[in-house]
């Protein structure tokens, strides 16, 4: 199975976004558009990417009642996103509504299990006694059983989720740091090659590409690492 690079377009203006996309050219096909850019500029960001032949992961992490989430997934498909996500903790009815919208429109939907910013204390504070790992497996299994394509998970959770949900389950993995690059605020990181070998279908890389002095060289290096794995 092959691994695909998604560059996280974490910038705060349309000009910055498309300057980097145009500079990266054919080195990057997939982009992640998140809340920062989408909340301000909306579907125009996705349209701009699609008109350049790019593919879009709309990272809005929908979490609401089933009808609203189902319709939000349809809206994501309608503006041209290829991949989007929801929070698995929205529960089975919500996940099934998202799966139905996915089947109807063709957009791929994954679910966030436990935010990597949450530790055991955070889970306890919202009434959960499970360890983060137990909760990840529980929600990944629920996601698969409700018919969604996969989950967003940290690199270190890949083996856990793979053994619970099988090899075909799509894993979108952020927290990737090419060998030798700055970690920034990411603590639990893996290199592109390690994530590819572990079986990630998608790796999400932001600052190591977007903030690089030479973004094209940085993206090409990530692609080479993936291919070499
Ligand atoms: O710049 P960096 O490579 O750290 O960016 C990673 C991207 O993936 C960011 O957009 C970040 O919000 C997102 N992300 C993450 N860790 C998660 C989930 C999403 O870093 N667990």
mmCIF file with all atom_site columns, N, CA, C and O in Angstrom, residues 166-215:
data_model
loop_
_atom_site.group_PDB
_atom_site.id
_atom_site.type_symbol
_atom_site.label_atom_id
_atom_site.label_alt_id
_atom_site.label_comp_id
_atom_site.label_asym_id
_atom_site.label_entity_id
_atom_site.label_seq_id
_atom_site.pdbx_PDB_ins_code
_atom_site.Cartn_x
_atom_site.Cartn_y
_atom_site.Cartn_z
_atom_site.occupancy
_atom_site.B_iso_or_equiv
_atom_site.pdbx_formal_charge
_atom_site.auth_seq_id
_atom_site.auth_comp_id
_atom_site.auth_asym_id
_atom_site.auth_atom_id
_atom_site.pdbx_PDB_model_num
ATOM 1   N N  . UNK A 1 166 ? -7.658 -3.541 11.059 1.00 0.00 ? 166 UNK A N  1
ATOM 2   C CA . UNK A 1 166 ? -7.246 -4.174 9.802  1.00 0.00 ? 166 UNK A CA 1
ATOM 3   C C  . UNK A 1 166 ? -6.458 -3.254 8.891  1.00 0.00 ? 166 UNK A C  1
ATOM 4   O O  . UNK A 1 166 ? -6.392 -2.048 9.100  1.00 0.00 ? 166 UNK A O  1
ATOM 5   N N  . UNK A 1 167 ? -5.867 -3.873 7.868  1.00 0.00 ? 167 UNK A N  1
ATOM 6   C CA . UNK A 1 167 ? -4.938 -3.156 6.997  1.00 0.00 ? 167 UNK A CA 1
ATOM 7   C C  . UNK A 1 167 ? -5.609 -2.205 6.014  1.00 0.00 ? 167 UNK A C  1
ATOM 8   O O  . UNK A 1 167 ? -4.965 -1.309 5.489  1.00 0.00 ? 167 UNK A O  1
ATOM 9   N N  . UNK A 1 168 ? -6.908 -2.440 5.725  1.00 0.00 ? 168 UNK A N  1
ATOM 10  C CA . UNK A 1 168 ? -7.567 -1.590 4.726  1.00 0.00 ? 168 UNK A CA 1
ATOM 11  C C  . UNK A 1 168 ? -8.093 -0.287 5.313  1.00 0.00 ? 168 UNK A C  1
ATOM 12  O O  . UNK A 1 168 ? -8.531 0.605  4.598  1.00 0.00 ? 168 UNK A O  1
ATOM 13  N N  . UNK A 1 169 ? -8.113 -0.216 6.640  1.00 0.00 ? 169 UNK A N  1
ATOM 14  C CA . UNK A 1 169 ? -8.627 0.962  7.325  1.00 0.00 ? 169 UNK A CA 1
ATOM 15  C C  . UNK A 1 169 ? -7.661 2.120  7.053  1.00 0.00 ? 169 UNK A C  1
ATOM 16  O O  . UNK A 1 169 ? -6.449 1.994  7.261  1.00 0.00 ? 169 UNK A O  1
ATOM 17  N N  . UNK A 1 170 ? -8.206 3.245  6.575  1.00 0.00 ? 170 UNK A N  1
ATOM 18  C CA . UNK A 1 170 ? -7.364 4.376  6.156  1.00 0.00 ? 170 UNK A CA 1
ATOM 19  C C  . UNK A 1 170 ? -6.817 5.124  7.379  1.00 0.00 ? 170 UNK A C  1
ATOM 20  O O  . UNK A 1 170 ? -7.580 5.487  8.275  1.00 0.00 ? 170 UNK A O  1
ATOM 21  N N  . UNK A 1 171 ? -5.515 5.329  7.411  1.00 0.00 ? 171 UNK A N  1
ATOM 22  C CA . UNK A 1 171 ? -4.902 6.085  8.505  1.00 0.00 ? 171 UNK A CA 1
ATOM 23  C C  . UNK A 1 171 ? -4.295 7.370  7.977  1.00 0.00 ? 171 UNK A C  1
ATOM 24  O O  . UNK A 1 171 ? -3.441 7.356  7.094  1.00 0.00 ? 171 UNK A O  1
ATOM 25  N N  . UNK A 1 172 ? -4.780 8.487  8.512  1.00 0.00 ? 172 UNK A N  1
ATOM 26  C CA . UNK A 1 172 ? -4.267 9.812  8.165  1.00 0.00 ? 172 UNK A CA 1
ATOM 27  C C  . UNK A 1 172 ? -3.414 10.253 9.357  1.00 0.00 ? 172 UNK A C  1
ATOM 28  O O  . UNK A 1 172 ? -3.944 10.384 10.466 1.00 0.00 ? 172 UNK A O  1
ATOM 29  N N  . UNK A 1 173 ? -2.128 10.465 9.137  1.00 0.00 ? 173 UNK A N  1
ATOM 30  C CA . UNK A 1 173 ? -1.210 10.618 10.264 1.00 0.00 ? 173 UNK A CA 1
ATOM 31  C C  . UNK A 1 173 ? -0.462 11.958 10.252 1.00 0.00 ? 173 UNK A C  1
ATOM 32  O O  . UNK A 1 173 ? 0.394  12.187 9.396  1.00 0.00 ? 173 UNK A O  1
ATOM 33  N N  . UNK A 1 174 ? -0.793 12.852 11.193 1.00 0.00 ? 174 UNK A N  1
ATOM 34  C CA . UNK A 1 174 ? -0.014 14.089 11.359 1.00 0.00 ? 174 UNK A CA 1
ATOM 35  C C  . UNK A 1 174 ? 1.134  13.857 12.353 1.00 0.00 ? 174 UNK A C  1
ATOM 36  O O  . UNK A 1 174 ? 1.334  12.726 12.806 1.00 0.00 ? 174 UNK A O  1
ATOM 37  N N  . UNK A 1 175 ? 1.855  14.907 12.684 1.00 0.00 ? 175 UNK A N  1
ATOM 38  C CA . UNK A 1 175 ? 2.959  14.768 13.633 1.00 0.00 ? 175 UNK A CA 1
ATOM 39  C C  . UNK A 1 175 ? 4.142  14.100 12.976 1.00 0.00 ? 175 UNK A C  1
ATOM 40  O O  . UNK A 1 175 ? 4.819  13.263 13.568 1.00 0.00 ? 175 UNK A O  1
ATOM 41  N N  . UNK A 1 176 ? 4.394  14.464 11.735 1.00 0.00 ? 176 UNK A N  1
ATOM 42  C CA . UNK A 1 176 ? 5.482  13.864 10.961 1.00 0.00 ? 176 UNK A CA 1
ATOM 43  C C  . UNK A 1 176 ? 6.641  14.859 10.879 1.00 0.00 ? 176 UNK A C  1
ATOM 44  O O  . UNK A 1 176 ? 6.440  16.024 10.577 1.00 0.00 ? 176 UNK A O  1
ATOM 45  N N  . UNK A 1 177 ? 7.821  14.392 11.162 1.00 0.00 ? 177 UNK A N  1
ATOM 46  C CA . UNK A 1 177 ? 8.994  15.245 11.083 1.00 0.00 ? 177 UNK A CA 1
ATOM 47  C C  . UNK A 1 177 ? 10.112 14.550 10.315 1.00 0.00 ? 177 UNK A C  1
ATOM 48  O O  . UNK A 1 177 ? 10.638 13.540 10.772 1.00 0.00 ? 177 UNK A O  1
ATOM 49  N N  . UNK A 1 178 ? 10.452 15.080 9.126  1.00 0.00 ? 178 UNK A N  1
ATOM 50  C CA . UNK A 1 178 ? 11.577 14.515 8.383  1.00 0.00 ? 178 UNK A CA 1
ATOM 51  C C  . UNK A 1 178 ? 12.821 14.533 9.263  1.00 0.00 ? 178 UNK A C  1
ATOM 52  O O  . UNK A 1 178 ? 12.968 15.425 10.099 1.00 0.00 ? 178 UNK A O  1
ATOM 53  N N  . UNK A 1 179 ? 13.660 13.543 9.096  1.00 0.00 ? 179 UNK A N  1
ATOM 54  C CA . UNK A 1 179 ? 14.888 13.462 9.895  1.00 0.00 ? 179 UNK A CA 1
ATOM 55  C C  . UNK A 1 179 ? 15.612 14.808 9.854  1.00 0.00 ? 179 UNK A C  1
ATOM 56  O O  . UNK A 1 179 ? 15.771 15.411 8.799  1.00 0.00 ? 179 UNK A O  1
ATOM 57  N N  . UNK A 1 180 ? 15.978 15.320 11.033 1.00 0.00 ? 180 UNK A N  1
ATOM 58  C CA . UNK A 1 180 ? 16.769 16.552 11.071 1.00 0.00 ? 180 UNK A CA 1
ATOM 59  C C  . UNK A 1 180 ? 15.967 17.839 11.121 1.00 0.00 ? 180 UNK A C  1
ATOM 60  O O  . UNK A 1 180 ? 16.530 18.908 11.285 1.00 0.00 ? 180 UNK A O  1
ATOM 61  N N  . UNK A 1 181 ? 14.621 17.772 11.002 1.00 0.00 ? 181 UNK A N  1
ATOM 62  C CA . UNK A 1 181 ? 13.863 19.030 11.028 1.00 0.00 ? 181 UNK A CA 1
ATOM 63  C C  . UNK A 1 181 ? 13.385 19.352 12.441 1.00 0.00 ? 181 UNK A C  1
ATOM 64  O O  . UNK A 1 181 ? 13.305 18.482 13.301 1.00 0.00 ? 181 UNK A O  1
ATOM 65  N N  . UNK A 1 182 ? 13.030 20.622 12.650 1.00 0.00 ? 182 UNK A N  1
ATOM 66  C CA . UNK A 1 182 ? 12.606 21.060 13.985 1.00 0.00 ? 182 UNK A CA 1
ATOM 67  C C  . UNK A 1 182 ? 11.278 20.412 14.363 1.00 0.00 ? 182 UNK A C  1
ATOM 68  O O  . UNK A 1 182 ? 10.393 20.272 13.537 1.00 0.00 ? 182 UNK A O  1
ATOM 69  N N  . UNK A 1 183 ? 11.156 20.026 15.625 1.00 0.00 ? 183 UNK A N  1
ATOM 70  C CA . UNK A 1 183 ? 9.922  19.380 16.065 1.00 0.00 ? 183 UNK A CA 1
ATOM 71  C C  . UNK A 1 183 ? 8.797  20.383 16.304 1.00 0.00 ? 183 UNK A C  1
ATOM 72  O O  . UNK A 1 183 ? 7.634  20.021 16.284 1.00 0.00 ? 183 UNK A O  1
ATOM 73  N N  . UNK A 1 184 ? 9.147  21.672 16.585 1.00 0.00 ? 184 UNK A N  1
ATOM 74  C CA . UNK A 1 184 ? 8.113  22.649 16.933 1.00 0.00 ? 184 UNK A CA 1
ATOM 75  C C  . UNK A 1 184 ? 7.383  22.179 18.176 1.00 0.00 ? 184 UNK A C  1
ATOM 76  O O  . UNK A 1 184 ? 8.009  21.711 19.122 1.00 0.00 ? 184 UNK A O  1
ATOM 77  N N  . UNK A 1 185 ? 6.036  22.258 18.175 1.00 0.00 ? 185 UNK A N  1
ATOM 78  C CA . UNK A 1 185 ? 5.292  21.833 19.358 1.00 0.00 ? 185 UNK A CA 1
ATOM 79  C C  . UNK A 1 185 ? 4.898  20.354 19.291 1.00 0.00 ? 185 UNK A C  1
ATOM 80  O O  . UNK A 1 185 ? 4.171  19.863 20.146 1.00 0.00 ? 185 UNK A O  1
ATOM 81  N N  . UNK A 1 186 ? 5.327  19.650 18.275 1.00 0.00 ? 186 UNK A N  1
ATOM 82  C CA . UNK A 1 186 ? 5.014  18.226 18.168 1.00 0.00 ? 186 UNK A CA 1
ATOM 83  C C  . UNK A 1 186 ? 5.982  17.436 19.041 1.00 0.00 ? 186 UNK A C  1
ATOM 84  O O  . UNK A 1 186 ? 7.189  17.642 18.981 1.00 0.00 ? 186 UNK A O  1
ATOM 85  N N  . UNK A 1 187 ? 5.437  16.543 19.859 1.00 0.00 ? 187 UNK A N  1
ATOM 86  C CA . UNK A 1 187 ? 6.316  15.765 20.743 1.00 0.00 ? 187 UNK A CA 1
ATOM 87  C C  . UNK A 1 187 ? 6.470  14.335 20.271 1.00 0.00 ? 187 UNK A C  1
ATOM 88  O O  . UNK A 1 187 ? 7.546  13.795 20.199 1.00 0.00 ? 187 UNK A O  1
ATOM 89  N N  . UNK A 1 188 ? 5.320  13.714 19.971 1.00 0.00 ? 188 UNK A N  1
ATOM 90  C CA . UNK A 1 188 ? 5.384  12.295 19.587 1.00 0.00 ? 188 UNK A CA 1
ATOM 91  C C  . UNK A 1 188 ? 5.414  12.232 18.064 1.00 0.00 ? 188 UNK A C  1
ATOM 92  O O  . UNK A 1 188 ? 4.379  12.204 17.419 1.00 0.00 ? 188 UNK A O  1
ATOM 93  N N  . UNK A 1 189 ? 6.611  12.210 17.511 1.00 0.00 ? 189 UNK A N  1
ATOM 94  C CA . UNK A 1 189 ? 6.737  12.344 16.070 1.00 0.00 ? 189 UNK A CA 1
ATOM 95  C C  . UNK A 1 189 ? 7.351  11.094 15.437 1.00 0.00 ? 189 UNK A C  1
ATOM 96  O O  . UNK A 1 189 ? 7.966  10.278 16.116 1.00 0.00 ? 189 UNK A O  1
ATOM 97  N N  . UNK A 1 190 ? 7.169  10.967 14.141 1.00 0.00 ? 190 UNK A N  1
ATOM 98  C CA . UNK A 1 190 ? 7.799  9.913  13.351 1.00 0.00 ? 190 UNK A CA 1
ATOM 99  C C  . UNK A 1 190 ? 8.300  10.550 12.064 1.00 0.00 ? 190 UNK A C  1
ATOM 100 O O  . UNK A 1 190 ? 7.768  11.568 11.632 1.00 0.00 ? 190 UNK A O  1
ATOM 101 N N  . UNK A 1 191 ? 9.273  9.924  11.433 1.00 0.00 ? 191 UNK A N  1
ATOM 102 C CA . UNK A 1 191 ? 9.724  10.417 10.136 1.00 0.00 ? 191 UNK A CA 1
ATOM 103 C C  . UNK A 1 191 ? 8.766  9.905  9.059  1.00 0.00 ? 191 UNK A C  1
ATOM 104 O O  . UNK A 1 191 ? 8.025  8.935  9.291  1.00 0.00 ? 191 UNK A O  1
ATOM 105 N N  . UNK A 1 192 ? 8.776  10.537 7.879  1.00 0.00 ? 192 UNK A N  1
ATOM 106 C CA . UNK A 1 192 ? 7.930  10.058 6.786  1.00 0.00 ? 192 UNK A CA 1
ATOM 107 C C  . UNK A 1 192 ? 8.186  8.581  6.470  1.00 0.00 ? 192 UNK A C  1
ATOM 108 O O  . UNK A 1 192 ? 7.243  7.813  6.245  1.00 0.00 ? 192 UNK A O  1
ATOM 109 N N  . UNK A 1 193 ? 9.450  8.181  6.466  1.00 0.00 ? 193 UNK A N  1
ATOM 110 C CA . UNK A 1 193 ? 9.778  6.779  6.145  1.00 0.00 ? 193 UNK A CA 1
ATOM 111 C C  . UNK A 1 193 ? 9.202  5.832  7.195  1.00 0.00 ? 193 UNK A C  1
ATOM 112 O O  . UNK A 1 193 ? 8.621  4.797  6.854  1.00 0.00 ? 193 UNK A O  1
ATOM 113 N N  . UNK A 1 194 ? 9.328  6.205  8.463  1.00 0.00 ? 194 UNK A N  1
ATOM 114 C CA . UNK A 1 194 ? 8.794  5.341  9.530  1.00 0.00 ? 194 UNK A CA 1
ATOM 115 C C  . UNK A 1 194 ? 7.284  5.209  9.416  1.00 0.00 ? 194 UNK A C  1
ATOM 116 O O  . UNK A 1 194 ? 6.724  4.123  9.553  1.00 0.00 ? 194 UNK A O  1
ATOM 117 N N  . UNK A 1 195 ? 6.613  6.337  9.176  1.00 0.00 ? 195 UNK A N  1
ATOM 118 C CA . UNK A 1 195 ? 5.143  6.307  9.063  1.00 0.00 ? 195 UNK A CA 1
ATOM 119 C C  . UNK A 1 195 ? 4.716  5.486  7.847  1.00 0.00 ? 195 UNK A C  1
ATOM 120 O O  . UNK A 1 195 ? 3.732  4.742  7.896  1.00 0.00 ? 195 UNK A O  1
ATOM 121 N N  . UNK A 1 196 ? 5.459  5.615  6.752  1.00 0.00 ? 196 UNK A N  1
ATOM 122 C CA . UNK A 1 196 ? 5.135  4.840  5.549  1.00 0.00 ? 196 UNK A CA 1
ATOM 123 C C  . UNK A 1 196 ? 5.320  3.351  5.821  1.00 0.00 ? 196 UNK A C  1
ATOM 124 O O  . UNK A 1 196 ? 4.454  2.536  5.469  1.00 0.00 ? 196 UNK A O  1
ATOM 125 N N  . UNK A 1 197 ? 6.410  3.000  6.469  1.00 0.00 ? 197 UNK A N  1
ATOM 126 C CA . UNK A 1 197 ? 6.654  1.581  6.775  1.00 0.00 ? 197 UNK A CA 1
ATOM 127 C C  . UNK A 1 197 ? 5.604  1.031  7.733  1.00 0.00 ? 197 UNK A C  1
ATOM 128 O O  . UNK A 1 197 ? 5.200  -0.117 7.640  1.00 0.00 ? 197 UNK A O  1
ATOM 129 N N  . UNK A 1 198 ? 5.130  1.890  8.653  1.00 0.00 ? 198 UNK A N  1
ATOM 130 C CA . UNK A 1 198 ? 4.118  1.438  9.616  1.00 0.00 ? 198 UNK A CA 1
ATOM 131 C C  . UNK A 1 198 ? 2.752  1.262  8.953  1.00 0.00 ? 198 UNK A C  1
ATOM 132 O O  . UNK A 1 198 ? 1.864  0.612  9.498  1.00 0.00 ? 198 UNK A O  1
ATOM 133 N N  . UNK A 1 199 ? 2.558  1.851  7.758  1.00 0.00 ? 199 UNK A N  1
ATOM 134 C CA . UNK A 1 199 ? 1.321  1.614  7.021  1.00 0.00 ? 199 UNK A CA 1
ATOM 135 C C  . UNK A 1 199 ? 0.352  2.779  6.961  1.00 0.00 ? 199 UNK A C  1
ATOM 136 O O  . UNK A 1 199 ? -0.844 2.575  6.765  1.00 0.00 ? 199 UNK A O  1
ATOM 137 N N  . UNK A 1 200 ? 0.847  4.025  7.105  1.00 0.00 ? 200 UNK A N  1
ATOM 138 C CA . UNK A 1 200 ? -0.035 5.195  6.965  1.00 0.00 ? 200 UNK A CA 1
ATOM 139 C C  . UNK A 1 200 ? -0.380 5.385  5.482  1.00 0.00 ? 200 UNK A C  1
ATOM 140 O O  . UNK A 1 200 ? 0.513  5.359  4.638  1.00 0.00 ? 200 UNK A O  1
ATOM 141 N N  . UNK A 1 201 ? -1.660 5.556  5.172  1.00 0.00 ? 201 UNK A N  1
ATOM 142 C CA . UNK A 1 201 ? -2.039 5.858  3.772  1.00 0.00 ? 201 UNK A CA 1
ATOM 143 C C  . UNK A 1 201 ? -1.740 7.320  3.447  1.00 0.00 ? 201 UNK A C  1
ATOM 144 O O  . UNK A 1 201 ? -1.424 7.650  2.320  1.00 0.00 ? 201 UNK A O  1
ATOM 145 N N  . UNK A 1 202 ? -1.915 8.185  4.459  1.00 0.00 ? 202 UNK A N  1
ATOM 146 C CA . UNK A 1 202 ? -1.645 9.603  4.270  1.00 0.00 ? 202 UNK A CA 1
ATOM 147 C C  . UNK A 1 202 ? -0.786 10.105 5.424  1.00 0.00 ? 202 UNK A C  1
ATOM 148 O O  . UNK A 1 202 ? -1.052 9.765  6.571  1.00 0.00 ? 202 UNK A O  1
ATOM 149 N N  . UNK A 1 203 ? 0.220  10.916 5.121  1.00 0.00 ? 203 UNK A N  1
ATOM 150 C CA . UNK A 1 203 ? 0.907  11.634 6.191  1.00 0.00 ? 203 UNK A CA 1
ATOM 151 C C  . UNK A 1 203 ? 0.663  13.129 5.980  1.00 0.00 ? 203 UNK A C  1
ATOM 152 O O  . UNK A 1 203 ? 0.652  13.619 4.856  1.00 0.00 ? 203 UNK A O  1
ATOM 153 N N  . UNK A 1 204 ? 0.411  13.823 7.094  1.00 0.00 ? 204 UNK A N  1
ATOM 154 C CA . UNK A 1 204 ? 0.151  15.266 7.043  1.00 0.00 ? 204 UNK A CA 1
ATOM 155 C C  . UNK A 1 204 ? 1.396  15.988 7.535  1.00 0.00 ? 204 UNK A C  1
ATOM 156 O O  . UNK A 1 204 ? 1.847  15.758 8.661  1.00 0.00 ? 204 UNK A O  1
ATOM 157 N N  . UNK A 1 205 ? 1.968  16.826 6.693  1.00 0.00 ? 205 UNK A N  1
ATOM 158 C CA . UNK A 1 205 ? 3.175  17.572 7.065  1.00 0.00 ? 205 UNK A CA 1
ATOM 159 C C  . UNK A 1 205 ? 2.903  19.056 6.860  1.00 0.00 ? 205 UNK A C  1
ATOM 160 O O  . UNK A 1 205 ? 2.519  19.476 5.764  1.00 0.00 ? 205 UNK A O  1
ATOM 161 N N  . UNK A 1 206 ? 3.081  19.833 7.924  1.00 0.00 ? 206 UNK A N  1
ATOM 162 C CA . UNK A 1 206 ? 2.846  21.271 7.827  1.00 0.00 ? 206 UNK A CA 1
ATOM 163 C C  . UNK A 1 206 ? 4.129  22.053 7.761  1.00 0.00 ? 206 UNK A C  1
ATOM 164 O O  . UNK A 1 206 ? 4.758  22.190 6.714  1.00 0.00 ? 206 UNK A O  1
ATOM 165 N N  . UNK A 1 207 ? 4.546  22.559 8.931  1.00 0.00 ? 207 UNK A N  1
ATOM 166 C CA . UNK A 1 207 ? 5.685  23.477 8.985  1.00 0.00 ? 207 UNK A CA 1
ATOM 167 C C  . UNK A 1 207 ? 6.976  23.002 8.322  1.00 0.00 ? 207 UNK A C  1
ATOM 168 O O  . UNK A 1 207 ? 7.667  23.823 7.711  1.00 0.00 ? 207 UNK A O  1
ATOM 169 N N  . UNK A 1 208 ? 7.308  21.691 8.422  1.00 0.00 ? 208 UNK A N  1
ATOM 170 C CA . UNK A 1 208 ? 8.564  21.281 7.764  1.00 0.00 ? 208 UNK A CA 1
ATOM 171 C C  . UNK A 1 208 ? 8.581  21.563 6.254  1.00 0.00 ? 208 UNK A C  1
ATOM 172 O O  . UNK A 1 208 ? 9.647  21.673 5.662  1.00 0.00 ? 208 UNK A O  1
ATOM 173 N N  . UNK A 1 209 ? 7.386  21.715 5.639  1.00 0.00 ? 209 UNK A N  1
ATOM 174 C CA . UNK A 1 209 ? 7.337  22.078 4.214  1.00 0.00 ? 209 UNK A CA 1
ATOM 175 C C  . UNK A 1 209 ? 6.982  23.559 4.052  1.00 0.00 ? 209 UNK A C  1
ATOM 176 O O  . UNK A 1 209 ? 7.697  24.327 3.420  1.00 0.00 ? 209 UNK A O  1
ATOM 177 N N  . UNK A 1 210 ? 5.844  23.953 4.667  1.00 0.00 ? 210 UNK A N  1
ATOM 178 C CA . UNK A 1 210 ? 5.300  25.299 4.478  1.00 0.00 ? 210 UNK A CA 1
ATOM 179 C C  . UNK A 1 210 ? 6.267  26.387 4.955  1.00 0.00 ? 210 UNK A C  1
ATOM 180 O O  . UNK A 1 210 ? 6.357  27.461 4.378  1.00 0.00 ? 210 UNK A O  1
ATOM 181 N N  . UNK A 1 211 ? 6.967  26.103 6.056  1.00 0.00 ? 211 UNK A N  1
ATOM 182 C CA . UNK A 1 211 ? 7.861  27.119 6.625  1.00 0.00 ? 211 UNK A CA 1
ATOM 183 C C  . UNK A 1 211 ? 9.323  26.896 6.240  1.00 0.00 ? 211 UNK A C  1
ATOM 184 O O  . UNK A 1 211 ? 10.208 27.563 6.765  1.00 0.00 ? 211 UNK A O  1
ATOM 185 N N  . UNK A 1 212 ? 9.569  25.973 5.324  1.00 0.00 ? 212 UNK A N  1
ATOM 186 C CA . UNK A 1 212 ? 10.963 25.698 4.931  1.00 0.00 ? 212 UNK A CA 1
ATOM 187 C C  . UNK A 1 212 ? 11.513 26.836 4.074  1.00 0.00 ? 212 UNK A C  1
ATOM 188 O O  . UNK A 1 212 ? 10.752 27.506 3.371  1.00 0.00 ? 212 UNK A O  1
ATOM 189 N N  . UNK A 1 213 ? 12.802 27.001 4.119  1.00 0.00 ? 213 UNK A N  1
ATOM 190 C CA . UNK A 1 213 ? 13.433 28.009 3.265  1.00 0.00 ? 213 UNK A CA 1
ATOM 191 C C  . UNK A 1 213 ? 13.211 27.633 1.796  1.00 0.00 ? 213 UNK A C  1
ATOM 192 O O  . UNK A 1 213 ? 12.966 28.490 0.953  1.00 0.00 ? 213 UNK A O  1
ATOM 193 N N  . UNK A 1 214 ? 13.320 26.343 1.516  1.00 0.00 ? 214 UNK A N  1
ATOM 194 C CA . UNK A 1 214 ? 13.067 25.838 0.165  1.00 0.00 ? 214 UNK A CA 1
ATOM 195 C C  . UNK A 1 214 ? 11.966 24.765 0.244  1.00 0.00 ? 214 UNK A C  1
ATOM 196 O O  . UNK A 1 214 ? 12.251 23.572 0.389  1.00 0.00 ? 214 UNK A O  1
ATOM 197 N N  . UNK A 1 215 ? 10.696 25.204 0.174  1.00 0.00 ? 215 UNK A N  1
ATOM 198 C CA . UNK A 1 215 ? 9.582  24.267 0.344  1.00 0.00 ? 215 UNK A CA 1
ATOM 199 C C  . UNK A 1 215 ? 9.579  23.140 -0.695 1.00 0.00 ? 215 UNK A C  1
ATOM 200 O O  . UNK A 1 215 ? 9.202  22.004 -0.383 1.00 0.00 ? 215 UNK A O  1
#
